[in-house]
Short mmCIF file of C-alpha atoms in Angstrom, two decimals:
data_model
loop_
_atom_site.label_atom_id
_atom_site.label_comp_id
_atom_site.label_asym_id
_atom_site.label_seq_id
_atom_site.Cartn_x
_atom_site.Cartn_y
_atom_site.Cartn_z
CA MET A 1 23.21 -2.58 36.41
CA GLU A 2 20.67 -0.31 34.41
CA TRP A 3 17.65 -0.84 31.94
CA LEU A 4 18.08 0.67 28.60
CA ILE A 5 16.26 0.58 25.12
CA ALA A 6 17.86 -0.92 22.27
CA ILE A 7 17.02 -0.26 18.74
CA SER A 8 18.60 -2.37 15.74
CA PHE A 9 18.69 -1.13 12.22
CA GLY A 10 18.26 -3.12 9.24
CA GLU A 11 21.60 -4.19 7.98
CA LEU A 12 21.63 -2.69 4.41
CA PHE A 13 21.81 0.65 5.89
CA LEU A 14 24.57 0.28 8.20
CA LYS A 15 27.17 0.65 5.06
CA GLY A 16 27.82 3.54 2.93
CA LYS A 17 28.16 6.97 2.69
CA ASN A 18 24.70 7.75 3.39
CA ARG A 19 24.99 5.39 7.10
CA ASN A 20 25.31 8.71 9.17
CA THR A 21 22.60 10.82 7.78
CA PHE A 22 20.28 7.30 8.03
CA PHE A 23 21.00 7.29 11.62
CA ALA A 24 20.83 11.35 11.98
CA THR A 25 17.31 11.06 10.71
CA ALA A 26 16.27 7.76 12.79
CA ARG A 27 17.56 9.52 15.89
CA ARG A 28 15.33 12.31 15.22
CA ASN A 29 12.32 10.53 14.33
CA ILE A 30 12.50 8.34 17.58
CA GLU A 31 13.37 11.42 19.67
CA LYS A 32 10.55 12.99 18.22
CA ASN A 33 7.98 10.34 19.14
CA ILE A 34 9.46 9.57 22.95
CA ARG A 35 9.85 13.58 23.15
CA ASP A 36 6.68 14.01 25.65
CA ILE A 37 7.34 10.62 27.45
CA GLY A 38 10.93 11.84 28.34
CA TYR A 39 14.18 10.18 28.75
CA ASP A 40 17.79 10.99 30.51
CA ASP A 41 20.10 9.99 27.15
CA ILE A 42 20.58 8.52 23.69
CA TYR A 43 23.79 7.40 22.32
CA ILE A 44 25.07 4.57 19.70
CA GLU A 45 27.69 1.96 20.03
CA SER A 46 28.24 -0.42 17.37
CA SER A 47 25.31 0.38 15.30
CA VAL A 48 22.93 0.16 17.77
CA LEU A 49 20.94 2.93 19.01
CA TYR A 50 20.56 2.89 23.33
CA ILE A 51 18.06 5.01 25.12
CA LYS A 52 18.33 5.54 28.98
CA ALA A 53 15.24 6.33 30.79
CA ASP A 54 13.50 5.49 34.04
CA TYR A 55 12.34 2.34 33.93
CA GLU A 56 8.45 2.46 33.95
CA LYS A 57 8.87 4.36 30.88
CA LEU A 58 10.38 1.98 28.84
CA ASP A 59 7.54 -0.08 28.00
CA ILE A 60 5.54 3.21 27.23
CA MET A 61 8.36 3.94 24.70
CA ILE A 62 8.31 0.71 22.79
CA PRO A 63 4.95 1.57 20.66
CA GLU A 64 5.69 5.11 19.82
CA ILE A 65 9.33 3.69 18.60
CA GLN A 66 7.87 1.21 16.65
CA LYS A 67 6.45 3.57 14.48
CA VAL A 68 9.63 4.78 13.37
CA PHE A 69 10.60 2.91 9.56
CA GLY A 70 13.66 1.30 9.36
CA ILE A 71 14.05 -0.25 12.39
CA ILE A 72 14.16 -4.08 12.79
CA TYR A 73 13.28 -4.68 16.42
CA ILE A 74 13.30 -2.81 19.87
CA SER A 75 14.75 -4.72 22.97
CA LYS A 76 14.69 -3.54 26.50
CA VAL A 77 18.51 -4.31 27.76
CA LEU A 78 20.21 -4.60 31.04
CA LYS A 79 23.68 -3.04 31.06
CA CYS A 80 26.23 -4.37 33.17
CA GLU A 81 29.91 -4.80 33.96
CA LYS A 82 32.03 -6.62 31.52
CA ASN A 83 32.72 -9.51 33.86
CA ILE A 84 31.16 -13.20 34.17
CA ASP A 85 29.33 -12.52 37.69
CA SER A 86 27.95 -9.12 36.44
CA ILE A 87 26.67 -11.18 33.07
CA LYS A 88 25.28 -13.82 35.45
CA GLU A 89 23.21 -11.96 37.60
CA ALA A 90 22.17 -9.93 34.29
CA CYS A 91 21.13 -13.22 32.96
CA LYS A 92 18.80 -13.61 35.99
CA CYS A 93 17.18 -10.22 35.50
CA VAL A 94 16.13 -10.67 31.85
CA ILE A 95 14.62 -14.24 32.44
CA ASP A 96 12.99 -12.91 36.06
CA GLU A 97 11.55 -10.27 33.78
CA ARG A 98 10.14 -12.29 31.29
CA ASN A 99 7.94 -14.14 33.36
CA ASP A 100 7.13 -16.34 31.00
CA TYR A 101 9.76 -19.03 31.42
CA GLN A 102 8.30 -21.81 33.31
CA ASN A 103 8.61 -25.30 31.29
CA LYS A 104 9.97 -23.51 28.18
CA THR A 105 13.55 -24.34 26.08
CA PHE A 106 15.98 -21.39 25.71
CA LYS A 107 19.20 -20.85 23.94
CA VAL A 108 22.11 -18.50 24.98
CA VAL A 109 23.45 -16.21 22.06
CA THR A 110 26.30 -14.11 22.55
CA LYS A 111 27.78 -11.63 20.29
CA ARG A 112 31.53 -10.83 21.22
CA VAL A 113 32.38 -7.39 19.85
CA ASP A 114 35.07 -6.63 21.90
CA LYS A 115 37.21 -9.18 20.74
CA SER A 116 39.83 -8.86 23.63
CA PHE A 117 37.21 -10.61 25.95
CA PRO A 118 39.09 -13.43 27.54
CA LEU A 119 35.99 -16.31 26.28
CA GLN A 120 34.69 -16.77 22.87
CA SER A 121 31.23 -16.40 22.19
CA THR A 122 30.45 -20.07 22.38
CA GLN A 123 32.31 -20.55 25.43
CA LEU A 124 30.40 -17.75 27.35
CA SER A 125 27.28 -18.87 25.69
CA SER A 126 27.80 -22.98 26.82
CA MET A 127 28.59 -21.01 30.76
CA LEU A 128 26.00 -18.74 30.98
CA GLY A 129 23.70 -21.98 29.64
CA GLY A 130 24.70 -23.85 32.76
CA TYR A 131 24.40 -21.17 35.11
CA ILE A 132 20.73 -20.90 33.68
CA LEU A 133 19.81 -24.75 34.21
CA LYS A 134 21.43 -24.60 37.88
CA ASN A 135 19.19 -21.58 39.00
CA TYR A 136 16.13 -22.33 36.87
CA GLU A 137 13.80 -25.43 37.21
CA ASN A 138 11.76 -26.62 34.65
CA VAL A 139 13.81 -25.16 31.76
CA LYS A 140 15.70 -26.92 29.13
CA VAL A 141 17.99 -26.24 26.22
CA ASP A 142 17.12 -26.28 22.78
CA VAL A 143 19.59 -24.89 20.62
CA HIS A 144 17.43 -25.58 17.24
CA LYS A 145 14.07 -24.04 18.13
CA PRO A 146 14.14 -22.70 21.53
CA ASP A 147 10.91 -21.42 23.10
CA PHE A 148 13.06 -18.06 24.26
CA LYS A 149 16.82 -16.68 23.64
CA VAL A 150 18.86 -14.92 26.15
CA PHE A 151 20.99 -12.62 23.91
CA VAL A 152 24.28 -10.94 25.30
CA ASP A 153 26.65 -8.35 23.50
CA ILE A 154 29.71 -7.83 24.53
CA LYS A 155 30.78 -4.18 24.03
CA SER A 156 32.35 -1.56 26.25
CA LYS A 157 29.90 -2.72 28.70
CA ALA A 158 27.91 -5.94 28.49
CA TYR A 159 24.40 -6.04 27.35
CA VAL A 160 21.97 -8.63 28.29
CA TYR A 161 18.33 -9.10 26.97
CA SER A 162 15.56 -11.66 25.88
CA LYS A 163 12.76 -9.82 24.66
CA ARG A 164 12.56 -8.49 21.43
CA TYR A 165 10.02 -6.20 19.69
CA LYS A 166 9.60 -6.34 15.81
CA GLY A 167 9.78 -2.92 14.24
CA GLN A 168 8.15 -1.54 11.15
CA GLY A 169 11.12 -2.57 9.06
CA GLY A 170 11.04 -0.78 5.74
CA LEU A 171 13.60 2.05 4.51
CA PRO A 172 14.60 5.18 5.93
CA LEU A 173 12.52 8.17 5.15
CA GLY A 174 14.03 10.29 2.32
CA SER A 175 16.18 7.47 0.94
CA SER A 176 13.74 7.29 -1.58
CA GLY A 177 13.07 11.11 -2.84
CA GLN A 178 10.07 13.13 -1.71
CA GLY A 179 6.44 13.14 -2.56
CA LEU A 180 3.22 14.87 -2.01
CA LEU A 181 0.09 13.14 -0.64
CA LEU A 182 -3.32 14.06 -1.45
CA LEU A 183 -4.52 13.82 2.23
CA SER A 184 -8.52 13.58 2.46
CA GLY A 185 -10.57 13.45 5.47
CA GLY A 186 -11.47 9.50 4.71
CA ILE A 187 -9.77 5.73 5.74
CA ASP A 188 -7.52 5.44 2.09
CA SER A 189 -4.82 8.35 2.16
CA PRO A 190 -3.81 8.27 5.41
CA VAL A 191 -2.59 4.38 4.81
CA ALA A 192 -1.16 5.22 1.34
CA GLY A 193 0.66 7.86 2.81
CA PHE A 194 2.21 5.32 5.75
CA MET A 195 2.84 2.68 2.69
CA MET A 196 4.76 5.04 0.81
CA ALA A 197 7.02 6.08 4.01
CA LYS A 198 7.62 2.88 4.79
CA ARG A 199 9.34 2.59 1.18
CA GLY A 200 11.56 5.62 2.31
CA MET A 201 9.55 8.18 0.62
CA LYS A 202 9.46 11.57 2.74
CA LEU A 203 6.00 13.01 2.88
CA ASP A 204 4.36 16.34 2.87
CA ALA A 205 0.50 16.59 2.51
CA ILE A 206 -1.99 18.83 0.67
CA HIS A 207 -5.81 18.69 1.92
CA PHE A 208 -8.33 20.36 -0.46
CA HIS A 209 -11.50 21.71 1.35
CA SER A 210 -14.56 23.98 0.13
CA TYR A 211 -15.17 25.94 3.22
CA PRO A 212 -17.94 27.44 4.07
CA PHE A 213 -19.60 24.12 1.92
CA THR A 214 -17.80 22.35 4.41
CA SER A 215 -17.03 22.96 8.36
CA LYS A 216 -14.13 24.16 9.75
CA ARG A 217 -14.26 20.52 11.73
CA ALA A 218 -13.86 18.71 8.35
CA HIS A 219 -10.71 20.56 8.08
CA GLN A 220 -9.04 19.99 11.33
CA LYS A 221 -10.14 16.23 11.25
CA ALA A 222 -7.42 16.49 8.15
CA ILE A 223 -4.89 18.14 10.20
CA GLU A 224 -5.68 15.95 12.97
CA LEU A 225 -5.12 12.95 10.77
CA ALA A 226 -1.46 14.60 9.43
CA GLU A 227 -0.48 14.73 13.04
CA ILE A 228 -1.34 11.04 13.51
CA MET A 229 0.55 9.92 10.19
CA SER A 230 3.83 12.34 11.56
CA LYS A 231 4.51 9.67 14.11
CA TYR A 232 5.26 7.31 11.20
CA THR A 233 6.35 9.95 8.59
CA GLY A 234 8.32 12.69 10.73
CA ASP A 235 7.36 16.50 10.27
CA MET A 236 5.00 17.01 7.97
CA ARG A 237 3.73 19.97 6.07
CA VAL A 238 0.11 20.28 5.24
CA TYR A 239 -0.79 22.85 2.17
CA SER A 240 -4.91 23.60 2.84
CA VAL A 241 -6.30 24.72 -0.49
CA ASN A 242 -9.81 25.76 -0.56
CA LEU A 243 -11.42 24.54 -3.67
CA ALA A 244 -15.08 26.56 -3.03
CA ASP A 245 -14.49 28.80 -6.16
CA ILE A 246 -13.35 25.79 -8.39
CA TYR A 247 -16.19 23.91 -7.52
CA LYS A 248 -18.66 26.86 -8.64
CA ALA A 249 -17.33 27.41 -11.79
CA ILE A 250 -17.86 23.55 -12.05
CA ASN A 251 -20.82 23.60 -11.43
CA GLU A 252 -21.95 27.17 -13.40
CA ASN A 253 -20.41 26.21 -16.36
CA CYS A 254 -19.69 22.00 -17.03
CA PRO A 255 -22.18 19.10 -16.82
CA ARG A 256 -22.93 17.88 -13.07
CA ASN A 257 -21.72 14.06 -13.88
CA TYR A 258 -18.49 15.12 -14.64
CA THR A 259 -17.80 17.57 -11.73
CA THR A 260 -15.79 14.52 -9.31
CA ILE A 261 -13.67 14.43 -12.44
CA LEU A 262 -13.17 17.79 -13.40
CA SER A 263 -12.49 18.54 -9.81
CA ARG A 264 -9.82 16.12 -9.45
CA ARG A 265 -7.80 17.39 -12.37
CA PHE A 266 -7.58 20.38 -10.62
CA MET A 267 -6.38 18.89 -7.51
CA MET A 268 -3.66 17.10 -9.74
CA ARG A 269 -2.72 20.33 -11.58
CA ILE A 270 -2.54 22.16 -7.88
CA ALA A 271 -0.60 19.23 -6.69
CA GLU A 272 1.81 19.51 -9.62
CA LYS A 273 2.27 23.07 -9.53
CA ILE A 274 3.12 23.08 -5.33
CA SER A 275 5.27 20.24 -6.02
CA LYS A 276 7.63 22.10 -9.08
CA GLU A 277 8.13 24.75 -6.41
CA ASN A 278 8.77 22.39 -3.58
CA ASN A 279 10.61 19.87 -5.20
CA TYR A 280 8.32 17.14 -4.69
CA GLN A 281 9.17 14.13 -7.20
CA ALA A 282 5.46 12.32 -7.36
CA VAL A 283 1.82 12.69 -5.99
CA VAL A 284 0.48 10.27 -3.83
CA THR A 285 -2.89 9.22 -3.76
CA GLY A 286 -5.22 6.99 -1.62
CA GLU A 287 -7.15 5.48 -4.94
CA SER A 288 -8.11 1.75 -4.88
CA LEU A 289 -8.99 0.34 -8.23
CA GLY A 290 -12.98 0.51 -8.85
CA GLN A 291 -13.85 1.72 -5.36
CA VAL A 292 -16.03 4.62 -6.40
CA ALA A 293 -16.87 6.55 -9.73
CA SER A 294 -13.20 8.28 -10.01
CA GLN A 295 -11.50 5.22 -9.36
CA THR A 296 -12.42 3.15 -12.01
CA LEU A 297 -9.25 2.91 -14.56
CA GLU A 298 -11.24 5.29 -17.09
CA SER A 299 -11.55 7.83 -14.49
CA MET A 300 -8.30 7.64 -13.20
CA SER A 301 -6.32 7.75 -16.58
CA VAL A 302 -8.12 10.59 -17.64
CA ILE A 303 -7.65 12.33 -13.95
CA GLU A 304 -3.80 11.21 -14.20
CA ASP A 305 -3.70 13.13 -18.03
CA ALA A 306 -3.61 16.44 -16.25
CA ILE A 307 -0.27 16.43 -15.49
CA ALA A 308 3.20 15.08 -16.02
CA LEU A 309 4.00 14.27 -12.67
CA PRO A 310 4.56 10.75 -11.73
CA VAL A 311 0.88 9.50 -9.38
CA LEU A 312 1.60 6.85 -7.09
CA ARG A 313 -1.43 4.51 -5.73
CA PRO A 314 0.25 2.08 -3.25
CA VAL A 315 -3.36 0.81 -2.34
CA ILE A 316 -4.86 0.34 -5.63
CA ALA A 317 -4.98 -3.18 -5.18
CA LEU A 318 -6.34 -3.63 -1.90
CA ASP A 319 -10.12 -4.08 -0.94
CA LYS A 320 -11.75 -1.79 1.72
CA ALA A 321 -11.38 -4.55 4.52
CA GLU A 322 -7.72 -4.81 3.93
CA ILE A 323 -7.51 -0.60 3.80
CA ILE A 324 -9.13 -0.56 7.46
CA GLU A 325 -7.13 -3.14 8.85
CA LYS A 326 -4.42 -1.16 8.06
CA SER A 327 -5.73 1.97 8.99
CA VAL A 328 -6.55 0.73 12.46
CA GLU A 329 -2.97 -0.64 12.88
CA ILE A 330 -1.46 2.46 12.25
CA GLY A 331 -4.00 4.45 14.31
CA SER A 332 -5.79 6.59 12.02
CA TYR A 333 -9.23 4.78 11.42
CA GLN A 334 -11.25 5.99 14.62
CA LYS A 335 -10.57 9.70 13.25
CA SER A 336 -11.17 8.59 9.90
CA ILE A 337 -14.55 7.48 10.51
CA GLU A 338 -15.81 11.18 12.05
CA PRO A 339 -18.74 12.09 10.33
CA TYR A 340 -17.69 15.32 8.75
CA ASP A 341 -18.06 15.79 5.09
CA ASP A 342 -14.94 16.42 2.74
CA CYS A 343 -15.44 18.71 0.08
CA CYS A 344 -15.60 15.57 -2.49
CA SER A 345 -18.93 14.21 -0.78
CA ILE A 346 -20.52 17.32 -0.56
CA PHE A 347 -20.07 18.34 -4.33
CA ALA A 348 -20.58 14.67 -5.57
CA PRO A 349 -23.23 14.17 -8.38
CA SER A 350 -25.82 11.91 -7.72
CA ASN A 351 -25.05 10.11 -11.03
CA PRO A 352 -21.26 10.46 -11.29
CA ILE A 353 -19.96 9.36 -14.65
CA THR A 354 -17.55 6.04 -14.52
CA LYS A 355 -16.09 6.09 -17.94
CA PRO A 356 -15.19 9.42 -18.82
CA ARG A 357 -13.80 10.16 -22.38
CA ILE A 358 -10.86 12.68 -22.47
CA LYS A 359 -11.92 14.66 -25.60
CA PHE A 360 -15.35 15.67 -23.40
CA VAL A 361 -13.20 16.49 -20.10
CA LYS A 362 -11.19 19.00 -22.10
CA LEU A 363 -14.01 20.47 -23.99
CA TYR A 364 -15.55 21.21 -20.61
CA GLU A 365 -12.46 22.45 -19.27
CA GLU A 366 -12.47 25.17 -22.43
CA ASN A 367 -15.45 26.51 -20.34
CA LEU A 368 -13.23 27.50 -17.43
CA ASN A 369 -10.45 29.82 -16.86
CA ILE A 370 -8.28 27.18 -15.27
CA GLU A 371 -5.00 29.02 -14.93
CA GLU A 372 -6.76 32.01 -12.93
CA LEU A 373 -8.88 29.42 -10.55
CA GLU A 374 -5.69 27.35 -10.02
CA ASN A 375 -3.47 30.62 -9.20
CA LYS A 376 -5.94 32.15 -6.89
CA ALA A 377 -6.13 28.96 -4.90
CA ILE A 378 -2.85 28.51 -4.56
CA GLU A 379 -2.49 32.26 -3.55
CA LYS A 380 -5.14 31.92 -0.56
CA MET A 381 -4.08 28.48 0.36
CA GLU A 382 -2.77 27.90 4.16
CA ILE A 383 0.35 26.37 5.36
CA ILE A 384 0.33 24.12 8.29
CA ASN A 385 3.78 22.58 9.80
CA ILE A 386 3.10 19.66 11.77
#
């Protein structure tokens, strides 16, 4: 007998012509997350992915595998020979491994993939239930609402398990197109990226900074946030764009209280140009309605007016507490709150306009050489592959 990790995917994605592509993507993302832990083998049998590794590594792997989208649940399973004595012994091992079975109710659930196995599923479940009752005191059968279940899958071998760990669910990465995330150094944008990735969008990111007005450490913080996100999103490309010259031009030629709105329109246009060159179908932001001056309905409308590409705002209806809770859950919060100013905070006016009017915005933009400023910023940008 040997212990393995078993990974089950959403049934919706086990059918159709994209099935092999999904499995290949899921396997690649899983392998990426457990590469540093180490494993011996990965294989698929009957739509379940199995990972073979040293026993002491299995519990360490589970939290990393849980970060991959499209997974319904993860189990520690005991693989054994396909005979009654071996299966009984495996049942005993998985119950002992639980260490919480005393005074509990249970149910045996058998799935017979190999139809040549001599006992039907109900017969094997009944036999194993009797064996468990005989060998364990203070446990009872409850087929309706058991405290725990013992699962037995009959395939080329028998796979026996009891503990299930919930996966992220969601859609497989890439099944909902490709997007470009505006990644700041704050709390909101990593959460926005996580939420879009969970819906199947493959993401890369664009980070705007204004070195030397902001520190290199602030830029590095954004890259480290991308590294945290990549546990969920898979490999990620980060376009790092310096807006220092653009901010200078805005400050010299436009009203101070419009700085945030004008700079955000620059960000959108630059993101759109990069998107057109790299086949991104939408821009994703971490904007939450009413949270700051640039996130009023009027401000977001004026900012979005700068581009034709769809702008997706997955956290728009969440309050700050909800965003923080999700940030903690995905592991980005502690990095996000490190005290390094980004370009938005450095150049933010003391009294920003909250209800900008598009006619004034376009009037002020006539004072700027928009095309030249954007092209220079793109020419100087750095591309980091995570």
